Coordinates of C-alpha atoms in Angstrom, one line a residue:
M1 CA 16.7 3.4 25.9
D2 CA 19.7 5.3 24.2
N3 CA 19.4 7.7 21.5
S4 CA 20.3 5.1 18.8
Q5 CA 17.4 2.6 19.7
S6 CA 15.1 5.6 20.0
Y7 CA 15.8 6.8 16.3
F8 CA 15.7 3.2 15.1
L9 CA 12.1 3.0 16.4
L10 CA 11.1 6.2 15.1
F11 CA 12.6 5.2 11.7
L12 CA 10.5 2.1 11.7
R13 CA 7.4 4.0 12.7
L14 CA 8.2 6.4 9.7
L15 CA 8.5 3.5 7.3
G16 CA 5.1 2.0 8.8
S17 CA 3.3 5.4 8.4
L18 CA 4.4 5.7 4.9
A19 CA 3.1 2.2 4.2
L20 CA -0.3 3.2 5.7
L21 CA -0.4 6.5 3.6
M22 CA 0.4 4.4 0.4
Y23 CA -2.1 1.8 1.3
G24 CA -4.9 4.3 2.2
M25 CA -4.5 6.1 -1.0
K26 CA -4.6 3.1 -3.0
T27 CA -7.8 1.6 -1.1
M28 CA -9.4 4.7 -1.7
S29 CA -8.8 5.1 -5.3
D30 CA -9.7 1.5 -6.0
A31 CA -13.0 2.1 -4.1
L32 CA -13.7 5.4 -6.1
Q33 CA -13.1 3.7 -9.3
K34 CA -15.5 0.8 -8.5
M35 CA -18.2 3.3 -7.4
A36 CA -17.7 5.5 -10.5
G37 CA -15.6 3.4 -13.0
P38 CA -18.0 3.0 -16.1
Q39 CA -19.2 6.8 -15.7
L40 CA -15.5 7.8 -15.8
R41 CA -15.0 5.7 -19.0
H42 CA -17.9 7.2 -20.7
V43 CA -16.8 10.8 -19.5
L44 CA -13.4 10.2 -20.8
G45 CA -14.9 8.9 -24.3
A46 CA -17.4 11.7 -24.7
M47 CA -15.8 14.7 -23.3
T48 CA -12.6 15.0 -25.1
T49 CA -13.7 16.9 -28.1
N50 CA -10.9 19.4 -28.2
R51 CA -7.7 19.9 -26.3
F52 CA -9.2 22.3 -23.5
T53 CA -12.2 19.8 -22.8
G54 CA -9.6 16.8 -22.9
M55 CA -7.6 18.8 -20.3
L56 CA -10.7 19.5 -18.1
T57 CA -11.7 15.8 -18.3
G58 CA -8.2 14.7 -17.3
V59 CA -8.3 17.2 -14.3
G60 CA -11.8 16.0 -13.1
V61 CA -11.4 12.4 -13.5
T62 CA -8.0 12.2 -12.0
A63 CA -9.4 14.5 -8.9
A64 CA -12.1 12.2 -8.7
V65 CA -10.2 8.9 -8.5
Q66 CA -6.9 10.1 -7.0
S67 CA -4.9 8.4 -9.5
S68 CA -3.2 9.8 -12.5
T69 CA -2.0 6.4 -13.4
A70 CA -5.6 5.0 -13.8
T71 CA -6.7 8.1 -16.0
T72 CA -3.4 7.5 -18.1
V73 CA -4.3 3.7 -18.7
M74 CA -7.9 4.4 -19.5
T75 CA -6.8 7.2 -22.0
V76 CA -4.0 4.8 -23.6
S77 CA -6.8 2.0 -24.1
F78 CA -9.0 4.3 -25.8
V79 CA -6.3 5.4 -28.2
S80 CA -5.6 1.9 -28.9
A81 CA -9.2 1.2 -29.6
G82 CA -9.6 4.4 -31.9
L83 CA -11.8 6.1 -29.7
L84 CA -9.4 9.0 -28.9
T85 CA -6.6 10.4 -31.1
L86 CA -3.1 10.6 -29.7
A87 CA -3.5 14.3 -29.6
Q88 CA -6.6 14.1 -27.3
A89 CA -4.8 11.6 -25.0
I90 CA -2.0 14.2 -24.7
S91 CA -4.4 16.7 -23.4
V92 CA -6.2 14.5 -21.0
I93 CA -2.7 13.4 -19.6
M94 CA -1.9 17.1 -19.1
G95 CA -5.1 17.4 -17.2
A96 CA -4.1 14.2 -15.0
N97 CA -0.9 16.1 -14.0
I98 CA -3.2 19.0 -12.8
G99 CA -5.7 16.6 -11.1
T100 CA -3.1 14.7 -9.2
T101 CA -1.8 17.9 -7.2
L102 CA -5.0 17.5 -5.2
T103 CA -3.2 14.6 -3.4
A104 CA -0.5 17.4 -2.3
W105 CA -3.1 19.6 -1.0
I106 CA -4.8 16.7 1.0
M107 CA -1.5 15.8 2.4
S108 CA -0.5 19.4 3.4
A109 CA -3.7 19.6 5.3
G110 CA -2.9 16.4 7.2
F111 CA 0.5 17.9 8.1
S112 CA -1.0 20.9 9.2
F113 CA -3.6 19.7 11.6
N114 CA -3.6 16.8 13.8
I115 CA -6.5 14.8 12.6
T116 CA -5.6 11.3 13.8
N117 CA -8.6 11.4 16.5
F118 CA -11.1 11.9 13.8
V119 CA -10.1 8.8 11.8
Y120 CA -11.3 6.2 14.5
P121 CA -14.8 7.0 14.1
A122 CA -14.4 6.5 10.3
F123 CA -12.9 3.3 10.8
F124 CA -15.9 2.3 12.9
I125 CA -18.4 3.4 10.5
A126 CA -16.5 1.9 7.6
I127 CA -16.5 -1.6 9.1
I128 CA -20.1 -1.4 9.4
L129 CA -20.7 -0.4 5.8
I130 CA -18.4 -3.1 4.7
Y131 CA -20.5 -5.9 6.5
R132 CA -23.6 -4.4 4.7
K133 CA -22.9 -5.7 1.5
K134 CA -24.8 -3.1 -0.4
N135 CA -22.5 -0.2 0.9
R136 CA -19.3 -2.2 0.9
V137 CA -17.6 0.1 -1.8
I138 CA -18.4 3.1 0.5
G139 CA -17.1 1.4 3.5
D140 CA -13.7 0.6 1.4
F141 CA -13.5 4.3 0.4
L142 CA -13.8 5.3 3.9
F143 CA -11.3 2.8 5.2
G144 CA -9.0 4.3 2.5
I145 CA -9.4 8.0 3.6
A146 CA -9.1 6.7 7.3
F147 CA -5.9 4.9 6.7
M148 CA -4.5 7.7 4.5
F149 CA -5.1 10.3 7.3
L150 CA -4.0 8.0 9.9
G151 CA -0.5 7.6 8.2
L152 CA -0.3 11.4 7.6
G153 CA -1.0 12.0 11.2
T154 CA 1.5 9.3 12.3
L155 CA 4.0 11.0 9.8
R156 CA 3.3 14.4 11.3
Q157 CA 4.0 13.1 14.8
T158 CA 7.1 11.1 13.8
G159 CA 8.5 14.3 12.4
I160 CA 7.8 16.2 15.5
D161 CA 9.4 13.3 17.7
L162 CA 12.3 13.0 15.5
N163 CA 13.0 16.6 16.3
L164 CA 15.3 17.2 13.2
G165 CA 15.3 20.8 13.8
E166 CA 17.5 20.3 16.8
N167 CA 19.5 17.5 15.4
E168 CA 23.1 18.8 14.8
S169 CA 24.2 16.0 12.6
V170 CA 21.1 16.2 10.2
L171 CA 21.4 20.0 10.1
A172 CA 25.1 19.9 9.5
F173 CA 24.4 17.4 6.5
F174 CA 21.9 19.8 4.9
S175 CA 23.8 22.9 5.5
S176 CA 26.9 21.4 3.8
F177 CA 25.1 22.0 0.5
D178 CA 25.4 25.6 -0.9
P179 CA 21.5 26.6 -1.2
Q180 CA 22.6 29.2 -3.8
S181 CA 24.2 26.8 -5.9
F182 CA 22.5 25.6 -9.2
L183 CA 24.4 22.2 -8.8
T184 CA 22.5 21.9 -5.4
T185 CA 19.2 22.2 -7.2
L186 CA 20.2 19.6 -9.9
L187 CA 21.5 17.0 -7.1
F188 CA 18.1 17.3 -5.0
L189 CA 16.2 16.9 -8.3
V190 CA 18.0 13.8 -9.2
I191 CA 17.6 12.5 -5.7
G192 CA 13.8 13.3 -5.9
G193 CA 13.6 11.3 -9.1
V194 CA 15.7 8.3 -8.1
L195 CA 13.7 8.1 -4.7
T196 CA 10.4 8.0 -6.4
M197 CA 11.6 5.1 -8.8
C198 CA 12.8 3.3 -5.7
V199 CA 9.7 3.4 -3.7
Q200 CA 7.3 3.5 -6.9
S201 CA 5.2 6.3 -5.2
S202 CA 5.6 10.1 -5.7
A203 CA 3.2 10.6 -2.8
A204 CA 5.5 8.9 -0.2
V205 CA 8.4 11.0 -1.5
M206 CA 6.3 14.2 -1.2
A207 CA 5.4 13.2 2.3
I208 CA 9.1 12.9 3.3
T209 CA 9.9 16.0 1.8
M210 CA 7.0 17.7 3.8
I211 CA 8.4 16.2 7.1
L212 CA 12.1 17.5 6.1
C213 CA 10.7 21.0 5.2
S214 CA 8.1 21.7 7.9
S215 CA 10.7 20.5 10.7
G216 CA 13.0 23.3 9.4
V217 CA 15.8 21.0 8.2
L218 CA 15.5 21.2 4.5
P219 CA 15.5 24.8 2.9
I220 CA 12.4 25.4 0.7
Y221 CA 14.5 25.6 -2.5
Q222 CA 16.0 22.1 -2.0
G223 CA 12.5 20.8 -1.1
I224 CA 10.9 22.0 -4.4
A225 CA 13.9 20.5 -6.1
L226 CA 12.8 17.1 -4.8
V227 CA 9.3 17.7 -5.8
M228 CA 10.6 18.5 -9.4
G229 CA 12.4 15.1 -9.3
E230 CA 9.2 13.2 -8.2
N231 CA 7.6 14.5 -11.3
I232 CA 10.4 13.1 -13.5
G233 CA 10.8 10.0 -11.7
T234 CA 7.1 9.0 -11.8
T235 CA 7.3 9.4 -15.7
V236 CA 10.6 7.3 -16.0
T237 CA 8.9 4.4 -14.3
S238 CA 5.7 4.5 -16.6
N239 CA 8.1 4.6 -19.5
I240 CA 9.9 1.5 -18.4
V241 CA 6.6 -0.3 -17.7
A242 CA 5.5 0.7 -21.1
L243 CA 8.4 -0.8 -23.1
S244 CA 6.7 -4.0 -23.1
A245 CA 3.3 -2.4 -24.2
G246 CA 1.9 -1.4 -27.6
T247 CA 3.1 1.6 -29.7
Q248 CA 0.4 4.1 -28.6
A249 CA 1.0 3.1 -24.9
R250 CA 4.8 3.9 -25.2
R251 CA 3.9 7.2 -27.1
A252 CA 1.7 8.3 -24.3
A253 CA 4.2 7.5 -21.7
F254 CA 6.8 9.4 -23.6
A255 CA 4.4 12.4 -24.2
H256 CA 3.7 12.4 -20.4
M257 CA 7.7 12.5 -19.7
F258 CA 8.2 15.1 -22.3
F259 CA 5.5 17.3 -20.6
N260 CA 7.5 17.0 -17.3
L261 CA 10.9 17.2 -18.7
F262 CA 9.9 20.5 -20.5
G263 CA 8.4 22.0 -17.4
V264 CA 11.5 21.2 -15.4
F265 CA 13.8 22.9 -18.1
W266 CA 11.8 26.1 -18.0
I267 CA 11.4 26.0 -14.2
L268 CA 15.1 25.8 -13.7
I269 CA 15.6 29.0 -15.8
V270 CA 13.2 30.9 -13.5
F271 CA 13.8 28.9 -10.5
R272 CA 14.1 31.2 -7.6
P273 CA 11.7 34.0 -9.0
F274 CA 8.9 31.4 -9.2
V275 CA 9.6 29.8 -5.8
D276 CA 9.5 33.3 -4.3
F277 CA 6.4 33.9 -6.1
V278 CA 4.7 30.7 -4.7
C279 CA 6.2 31.5 -1.3
N280 CA 4.5 34.9 -1.5
L281 CA 1.1 33.4 -2.4
V282 CA 1.1 31.1 0.6
G283 CA 2.4 33.8 3.2
Y284 CA 5.8 32.1 3.7
D285 CA 8.7 34.3 4.6
V286 CA 11.8 32.8 2.6
T287 CA 14.3 35.3 4.5
M288 CA 13.3 34.3 8.2
T289 CA 15.8 32.8 10.2
K290 CA 15.7 31.1 13.7
E291 CA 18.2 33.5 15.1
A292 CA 16.5 36.6 14.0
A293 CA 13.0 35.6 14.5
G294 CA 13.1 33.2 17.6
D295 CA 11.9 29.6 17.7
A296 CA 8.3 29.9 18.0
A297 CA 7.9 32.3 14.9
F298 CA 10.5 30.3 13.0
F299 CA 8.5 27.0 13.4
A300 CA 5.3 28.7 12.9
N301 CA 6.7 30.0 9.3
S302 CA 8.0 26.5 8.6
A303 CA 4.6 25.0 9.1
K304 CA 3.5 26.8 6.0
L305 CA 6.1 25.0 3.9
S306 CA 3.9 22.0 3.2
F307 CA 1.4 24.2 1.7
V308 CA 4.0 26.1 -0.3
L309 CA 5.0 22.6 -1.8
A310 CA 1.4 21.9 -2.7
A311 CA 0.9 25.3 -4.0
F312 CA 4.2 24.9 -6.2
H313 CA 3.2 21.4 -7.5
T314 CA -0.3 23.1 -8.6
C315 CA 1.2 26.3 -10.2
F316 CA 3.9 24.2 -11.9
N317 CA 1.5 22.0 -13.7
L318 CA -0.9 24.8 -14.3
V319 CA 1.6 27.0 -16.1
N320 CA 3.4 24.0 -17.9
T321 CA -0.1 23.0 -19.3
G322 CA -1.0 26.6 -20.0
I323 CA 2.3 26.7 -22.2
L324 CA 2.1 23.3 -23.9
I325 CA -1.6 23.0 -24.7
W326 CA -1.0 25.3 -27.7
F327 CA 1.7 23.0 -28.9
I328 CA -0.3 19.5 -28.8
P329 CA 0.1 19.0 -32.5
Q330 CA 3.7 19.4 -32.4
I331 CA 4.1 17.2 -29.4
E332 CA 2.2 14.4 -31.2
K333 CA 4.4 14.8 -34.2
L334 CA 7.4 14.6 -32.0
V335 CA 6.5 11.5 -30.1
C336 CA 5.5 9.7 -33.3
R337 CA 9.0 10.4 -34.8
V338 CA 10.7 9.1 -31.6
I339 CA 8.5 6.4 -30.8
K340 CA 8.1 4.4 -34.2
S341 CA 6.2 1.1 -34.6
K342 CA 8.6 -1.6 -35.0
Q343 CA 6.2 -4.4 -35.1
N344 CA 4.8 -5.6 -38.5
D345 CA 1.4 -6.8 -38.7
E346 CA 2.2 -10.3 -38.0
E347 CA 4.1 -9.5 -34.9
E348 CA 1.3 -7.3 -33.8
E349 CA -1.0 -10.3 -34.2
E350 CA 1.0 -12.3 -31.8
R351 CA 0.8 -9.9 -28.7
L352 CA -2.0 -8.6 -26.5
M353 CA -3.0 -5.0 -27.2
Y354 CA -5.0 -3.8 -24.1
I355 CA -3.6 -5.5 -21.2
Q356 CA 0.0 -5.2 -19.9
S357 CA 1.5 -6.6 -16.8
G358 CA 2.7 -3.8 -14.5
I359 CA 0.4 -1.2 -16.1
I360 CA -3.1 -2.1 -14.6
K361 CA -3.5 -0.8 -11.0
T362 CA -7.0 -1.2 -10.1
P363 CA -9.7 -4.1 -10.8
E364 CA -12.3 -1.8 -12.2
I365 CA -9.9 -0.8 -15.0
A366 CA -8.5 -4.2 -15.4
V367 CA -11.8 -5.8 -16.2
Y368 CA -12.6 -3.2 -18.8
Q369 CA -9.2 -3.8 -20.3
A370 CA -9.6 -7.5 -20.4
Q371 CA -13.1 -7.0 -22.0
K372 CA -11.3 -5.0 -24.8
E373 CA -8.6 -7.8 -25.2
I374 CA -11.4 -10.3 -25.5
A375 CA -13.1 -8.4 -28.3
L376 CA -9.8 -8.2 -30.0
F377 CA -9.3 -11.9 -29.7
G378 CA -12.8 -12.3 -31.3
T379 CA -11.8 -10.2 -34.2
R380 CA -8.5 -12.3 -34.7
I381 CA -10.3 -15.4 -34.6
Q382 CA -12.7 -14.2 -37.6
R383 CA -9.5 -13.2 -39.3
M384 CA -8.3 -16.9 -38.8
F385 CA -11.5 -18.1 -40.3
G386 CA -11.2 -15.7 -43.2
M387 CA -7.8 -17.6 -43.9
V388 CA -9.6 -21.1 -43.7
R389 CA -12.1 -19.6 -46.2
E390 CA -9.5 -18.6 -48.6
L391 CA -7.5 -21.9 -48.1
L392 CA -11.0 -23.8 -49.6
G393 CA -10.5 -22.2 -53.0
E394 CA -6.7 -22.1 -53.2
K395 CA -5.4 -24.2 -56.0
D396 CA -1.6 -23.3 -56.1
N397 CA 0.3 -25.7 -53.8
E398 CA 2.8 -23.2 -52.7
K399 CA 0.3 -20.6 -51.7
F400 CA -1.8 -23.4 -50.0
A401 CA 1.2 -24.6 -47.9
K402 CA 2.0 -21.0 -46.9
L403 CA -1.6 -20.2 -45.9
Y404 CA -2.1 -23.4 -44.1
A405 CA 1.2 -22.7 -42.2
R406 CA -0.2 -19.2 -41.1
I407 CA -3.4 -20.9 -40.0
E408 CA -1.3 -23.4 -37.7
K409 CA 0.4 -20.2 -36.5
Y410 CA -2.8 -18.6 -35.7
E411 CA -3.9 -21.6 -33.4
G412 CA -0.9 -21.3 -31.4
I413 CA -1.6 -17.5 -31.1
S414 CA -5.3 -18.4 -30.0
D415 CA -4.0 -20.5 -27.3
N416 CA -1.6 -18.3 -26.0
M417 CA -4.3 -15.4 -25.9
E418 CA -6.6 -17.8 -24.0
I419 CA -3.8 -18.5 -21.4
E420 CA -2.6 -15.0 -21.0
I421 CA -6.0 -13.4 -20.8
A422 CA -7.2 -16.2 -18.1
R423 CA -4.0 -15.6 -16.2
Y424 CA -4.7 -11.7 -16.2
L425 CA -8.1 -12.3 -15.1
E426 CA -7.1 -14.8 -12.2
Q427 CA -4.7 -12.0 -11.0
V428 CA -7.6 -9.5 -11.1
S429 CA -9.7 -12.1 -9.2
D430 CA -7.3 -12.0 -6.3
A431 CA -8.3 -8.3 -5.5
H432 CA -11.4 -7.4 -3.4
L433 CA -14.2 -7.4 -5.9
S434 CA -17.8 -6.5 -5.9
D435 CA -20.2 -9.4 -6.8
D436 CA -21.1 -7.7 -10.1
T437 CA -17.5 -7.7 -11.0
K438 CA -16.7 -11.3 -10.0
Q439 CA -19.7 -12.3 -12.2
K440 CA -18.2 -10.3 -15.0
I441 CA -14.9 -12.4 -14.8
R442 CA -16.7 -15.7 -14.8
Q443 CA -18.5 -14.5 -17.9
M444 CA -15.1 -13.5 -19.5
M445 CA -13.5 -16.6 -18.4
R446 CA -16.2 -18.6 -20.5
Q447 CA -16.0 -16.2 -23.4
I448 CA -12.2 -16.9 -24.0
S449 CA -12.7 -20.5 -23.5
E450 CA -15.3 -20.5 -26.2
I451 CA -13.4 -18.2 -28.6
E452 CA -10.3 -20.6 -28.2
S453 CA -12.7 -23.4 -29.1
I454 CA -13.6 -21.4 -32.3
G455 CA -9.8 -21.3 -33.1
D456 CA -9.8 -25.1 -32.8
S457 CA -12.5 -25.5 -35.2
C458 CA -10.9 -23.2 -37.5
Y459 CA -8.0 -25.4 -37.4
N460 CA -9.9 -28.6 -37.8
L461 CA -11.3 -27.0 -40.9
A462 CA -7.9 -26.4 -42.1
R463 CA -6.7 -29.8 -41.5
T464 CA -9.5 -31.4 -43.3
M465 CA -8.9 -29.2 -46.4
N466 CA -5.2 -30.2 -46.2
R467 CA -6.0 -33.9 -45.8
R468 CA -8.1 -33.5 -49.1
K469 CA -5.3 -31.7 -50.8
Q470 CA -2.7 -34.4 -49.8
S471 CA -5.4 -37.1 -51.0
N472 CA -5.2 -35.8 -54.7
K473 CA -8.9 -35.9 -54.6
D474 CA -11.2 -33.2 -55.3
F475 CA -14.7 -31.8 -54.6
T476 CA -17.3 -31.3 -57.2
E477 CA -18.4 -27.8 -58.4
K478 CA -21.7 -28.4 -56.4
Q479 CA -19.9 -29.4 -53.2
Y480 CA -17.6 -26.3 -53.4
A481 CA -20.8 -24.1 -54.0
D482 CA -22.5 -25.6 -50.8
L483 CA -19.3 -25.2 -48.9
H484 CA -19.0 -21.8 -49.7
N485 CA -22.7 -21.2 -48.6
I486 CA -22.1 -22.7 -45.1
I487 CA -19.0 -20.9 -44.7
Q488 CA -20.6 -17.6 -45.6
L489 CA -23.3 -18.3 -43.0
T490 CA -20.7 -19.1 -40.3
D491 CA -18.8 -16.0 -41.2
D492 CA -22.0 -14.2 -40.8
S493 CA -22.5 -15.5 -37.3
L494 CA -18.8 -14.3 -36.3
T495 CA -19.5 -11.0 -37.6
Q496 CA -22.7 -10.9 -35.4
M497 CA -20.6 -12.4 -32.5
N498 CA -18.0 -9.5 -32.7
R499 CA -20.5 -6.8 -32.9
V500 CA -22.3 -8.2 -29.7
M501 CA -18.5 -8.2 -28.3
Q502 CA -17.7 -4.7 -29.2
G503 CA -20.9 -3.1 -28.1
R504 CA -22.5 -2.2 -24.8
R505 CA -24.5 -5.4 -23.5
E506 CA -27.7 -3.5 -22.8
E507 CA -27.8 -2.6 -26.5
Q508 CA -27.4 -6.1 -28.0
D509 CA -29.8 -8.5 -29.3
I510 CA -29.2 -12.1 -29.2
N511 CA -31.9 -12.9 -31.6
E512 CA -30.0 -12.3 -34.7
T513 CA -27.4 -14.9 -33.4
F514 CA -30.1 -17.6 -32.9
R515 CA -31.4 -16.9 -36.4
I516 CA -28.1 -17.4 -38.0
E517 CA -27.3 -20.5 -36.0
N518 CA -30.9 -22.0 -37.0
E519 CA -30.0 -21.3 -40.7
I520 CA -26.5 -23.1 -40.1
N521 CA -28.3 -26.1 -38.8
G522 CA -30.9 -26.4 -41.3
M523 CA -28.2 -26.1 -44.0
R524 CA -26.1 -28.9 -42.3
D525 CA -29.0 -31.5 -42.3
R526 CA -29.7 -30.8 -45.9
L527 CA -26.1 -31.1 -47.0
K528 CA -25.5 -34.4 -45.2
E529 CA -28.7 -35.8 -46.7
D530 CA -27.6 -34.6 -50.3
N531 CA -24.2 -36.1 -49.4
I532 CA -25.7 -39.6 -48.7
R533 CA -27.8 -39.5 -51.9
A534 CA -24.8 -38.3 -53.7
I535 CA -22.5 -41.2 -52.5
N536 CA -25.3 -43.8 -53.2
E537 CA -25.6 -42.5 -56.8
H538 CA -21.7 -42.6 -57.1
E539 CA -21.3 -39.0 -57.9
Y540 CA -18.0 -39.1 -55.8
D541 CA -16.5 -41.7 -53.8
Y542 CA -16.9 -42.3 -50.0
S543 CA -13.7 -40.7 -48.8
V544 CA -14.6 -37.4 -50.6
G545 CA -18.1 -37.4 -48.9
T546 CA -16.4 -38.0 -45.6
M547 CA -14.2 -35.1 -45.8
Y548 CA -17.1 -33.0 -47.3
T549 CA -19.2 -33.9 -44.2
D550 CA -16.4 -33.2 -41.8
L551 CA -16.2 -29.8 -43.1
V552 CA -20.0 -29.2 -42.9
S553 CA -20.1 -30.6 -39.3
E554 CA -17.4 -28.3 -38.3
C555 CA -18.8 -25.2 -39.4
E556 CA -22.0 -26.2 -37.5
K557 CA -20.1 -26.9 -34.3
L558 CA -18.2 -23.6 -34.8
G559 CA -21.8 -21.9 -35.0
D560 CA -22.6 -23.3 -31.7
Y561 CA -19.5 -22.0 -30.2
V562 CA -20.3 -18.6 -31.4
V563 CA -23.8 -18.9 -29.6
N564 CA -21.9 -19.7 -26.3
V565 CA -19.7 -16.8 -26.7
V566 CA -22.7 -14.4 -27.2
E567 CA -24.6 -15.8 -24.3
A568 CA -21.6 -15.4 -22.1
R569 CA -21.2 -11.7 -23.2
L570 CA -25.0 -11.1 -22.6
G571 CA -24.9 -12.8 -19.3
R572 CA -27.4 -15.5 -20.3

């Protein structure tokens, strides 16, 4: 086999091992979030009382789930829900940057020791646990770890087999860059950022950097410039994704970018002293050359480079956080000034707030985001019902027409929300889910279907009122009073429904919903009897009575939908 074929096969092995590494990290992160997702959400909500606890919470949660993206997404959703301020979210994101450096330490350990032989028992144990349904998530976690370390081990061996340290053309390429030049540092910083944006994984770029550095091809200064570029590349990607998201998501993404850009700015000023300090911490000799020390000593020294990269990544984020954590109020003002809310109230009503395609990475968080969106759906539907209530008493023709047009628009919004949330849940359901999560998704599908039916009922009520307006006939004062009463009861049922939707399931009681529904049913029966009597006694004509009973019946039907939503939410 000639050299070109040999290098081509090694290149394919490099790509495959990177894929194994990325898949293993994702599988491990997903499994951890399934195991501890609800607890992590409660921790994020409860332990962000000030900037320091927020930062520590970000560190802990990200280190636990091995995903700064997951932590950032949860944080942004809490800001949107009003559970966290933007300032608290910024502190959590700072902590997430520190927590994600644990990944680099795991990778450096994988590059320093050949752990491939130990992953096979892990695969065997994992498959046993997966077939035992109770322990499926633990099995997924073990599979993730095993794949990650298999990928790292294969990467390490591929780096050795490539023998880059002896490849004259590769050595000549990297030696063509002046290691003392500031422009070289900037160039490698840009390369690191572009690579991260292309492969959508800072871990993959970090692995490539470790291969190049530990083989003695890439000098440590250029390697660290690549790492700095990775930090920027990952924030550029999140900002691009956040363009389609809400204002708070865009602000949080921009704060993340500002954090890393500021860090890169000051590190460039003290670049060499800082890198030398980190090298001394690890025990790496920057001045050692192969000619002076010999091959054995040189490669033993180079083997420490993966730890130097991990140590730099950690020190960089620790120092950066130590500086910026005192200026969180100023950062908050800056991002609010740069990212202004462009949408007016009506435009905000048309868009999803919590679920954005491209942001959600794991089923556990996706289900939580969807539930928040469904709760918002319920709030918007009650707002639509409030317009219907207002329409009943509106006498001005122009105002009536505008309000009716807005209700028509809301009916379209409710249809779109149902479709978008359902499509999102279908995408989530394609993932490997626990039985409990599958059940939650089925309940959510039922919730959005019933809430959309409430929107249809609101539109039917408005159409009947418009029909009454076009007929130039009017209800009697008693009819208006009775309609306002049943509409008030229906609004009470919607208020109770939204209280259940926004609270924790185990703390909710369905009895209040049933009580209001029974009251609506009783009022409907009484009003229908009164209507028959009034028509027989010629208090108003039959067509007015028909429109009147249509409104009463629609209110009762809407109440039934409310009960269905509450039952679905509580798992009945």
